[in-house]
Amino acid sequence: MCASSHCVPSTILTQGSLWRTGQYVFLSVAGNTQLPFGEIRRCQLRRPCRPSLATVEQSASPVPGGFIASWLVKRLLEKGYTVRGTVRNPGGFSDSYSKMLQPGLLAASHISFTSLYSTACKNQLLPSIFNLVIHMEKMIEPAIRGTQYVITAAADAGVKRVVFTSSIGTVYMNPYRDPIKPVDDTCWSDLDYCKKTENWYCYAKTVAEQGAWEVARKRGVDLVVVNPVLVLGPLLQPTVNASTDHVLKYLTGSAKTYVNAAQAYVHVKDVAEAHVRVYETPNAHGRYICAESTLHRSELCRILAKLFPEYPIPTKCKDEVNPPVKGYKFSNQRLKDLGMEFVPVIQCLYETVKSLQDKGMLPVLPPNDQDELIMMTL
């Protein structure tokens, strides 16, 4: 309990379930979305006399929240917040993961899953977005309804602000957009184009975010959305997530060529910081694109080869006929206006690879003499 009269309590959302302690909520719905069965564990990371924030990162990872949420929890603890969340593997969390976040701050207790599950989800599972190609019709609707149920539950509990982790996939999938004009928060993916190209991930994310805005407007919830691009950086969780594998495959030799495509990147620490900034800024509103810069895959591989020349990084494009695809330029001005300074993509890539090495996910090969020179220029 908070002893200070200045402490603002919170409503807590976790994996689509809800229990109430006050007025504010922090909601994240990025990544793989599937609710656990059986018992879950409520983890209260104690820091008194600051507003509480609740995080829910729907992730297949056995640790609380996965890649983005783990860094978000870490950042909130550093700022003195109390954070509550759920985990699927209590032993895995309490034995190792919590030590990476903030030693000595974890107090955990078991609670009934059924009571939380029925509050916000209304018996609707949030399915895996990554299986949508196989079970598109069965998977999209429950995912959309699950998002709407959570925001409805937050409104019923008197929540004032919801910070929603969406995706850049809700922004850029539109063939009618001027390719020269920067992509900003006013842009939306075209649903017909998503269906035509069978990009069910972007389709589901777009419909889910649009549904969230609709419910928030109807219920008077102050919704703020963060739209991250592909997220890289050091891992806190013990497993490789999908975005990190985007880099790992070019280091292990499993990818012999690179595709003719461009991708925008952002550091995971910046994504966590963006969530905190929009939560703490009273006049924050609307959507915030979280991106640092865009690289063609050839540029990505060249940077990796300069940083880590000892690995078999591909040098040829799979498409040797067409010119290099030009990537979108995403505007991060709204976050810069909140004081954000983004980690350069080259540092982001370096820290990603070093983290993979440190965690034993990538073998450490003998470095070349060039490595020390490269590090001096970073």
PDB file of C-alpha atoms in Angstrom, residues 247-253 301 304-315 353-354 356-358 361-368 371:
ATOM      1  CA  VAL A 247      19.055 -10.414 -37.322  1.00  0.00           C
ATOM      2  CA  LEU A 248      20.173 -13.805 -35.995  1.00  0.00           C
ATOM      3  CA  LYS A 249      19.451 -15.636 -39.260  1.00  0.00           C
ATOM      4  CA  TYR A 250      22.014 -13.467 -41.073  1.00  0.00           C
ATOM      5  CA  LEU A 251      24.712 -14.354 -38.544  1.00  0.00           C
ATOM      6  CA  THR A 252      24.281 -18.117 -38.322  1.00  0.00           C
ATOM      7  CA  GLY A 253      24.550 -18.848 -42.028  1.00  0.00           C
ATOM      8  CA  CYS A 301      23.920  -6.922 -43.857  1.00  0.00           C
ATOM      9  CA  LEU A 304      26.496  -6.441 -39.553  1.00  0.00           C
ATOM     10  CA  ALA A 305      29.475  -7.483 -41.662  1.00  0.00           C
ATOM     11  CA  LYS A 306      31.443  -4.409 -40.561  1.00  0.00           C
ATOM     12  CA  LEU A 307      30.570  -4.895 -36.911  1.00  0.00           C
ATOM     13  CA  PHE A 308      31.023  -8.681 -36.865  1.00  0.00           C
ATOM     14  CA  PRO A 309      33.069  -9.745 -39.920  1.00  0.00           C
ATOM     15  CA  GLU A 310      33.738 -13.164 -38.391  1.00  0.00           C
ATOM     16  CA  TYR A 311      30.188 -14.346 -39.179  1.00  0.00           C
ATOM     17  CA  PRO A 312      28.975 -15.693 -42.560  1.00  0.00           C
ATOM     18  CA  ILE A 313      26.747 -12.734 -43.365  1.00  0.00           C
ATOM     19  CA  PRO A 314      25.239 -12.884 -46.875  1.00  0.00           C
ATOM     20  CA  THR A 315      26.503 -10.501 -49.521  1.00  0.00           C
ATOM     21  CA  VAL A 353      24.332  -9.248 -31.449  1.00  0.00           C
ATOM     22  CA  LYS A 354      26.339  -8.840 -28.243  1.00  0.00           C
ATOM     23  CA  LEU A 356      22.826 -12.964 -28.352  1.00  0.00           C
ATOM     24  CA  GLN A 357      26.465 -13.820 -27.712  1.00  0.00           C
ATOM     25  CA  ASP A 358      26.253 -13.157 -23.985  1.00  0.00           C
ATOM     26  CA  MET A 361      22.261 -17.921 -28.439  1.00  0.00           C
ATOM     27  CA  LEU A 362      25.045 -17.102 -30.906  1.00  0.00           C
ATOM     28  CA  PRO A 363      28.505 -18.694 -30.721  1.00  0.00           C
ATOM     29  CA  VAL A 364      31.341 -16.263 -30.112  1.00  0.00           C
ATOM     30  CA  LEU A 365      33.799 -16.597 -32.978  1.00  0.00           C
ATOM     31  CA  PRO A 366      37.395 -15.332 -32.935  1.00  0.00           C
ATOM     32  CA  PRO A 367      37.260 -11.602 -33.779  1.00  0.00           C
ATOM     33  CA  ASN A 368      39.130 -10.033 -36.618  1.00  0.00           C
ATOM     34  CA  ASP A 371      36.686  -5.263 -34.699  1.00  0.00           C
TER      35      ASP A 371
END
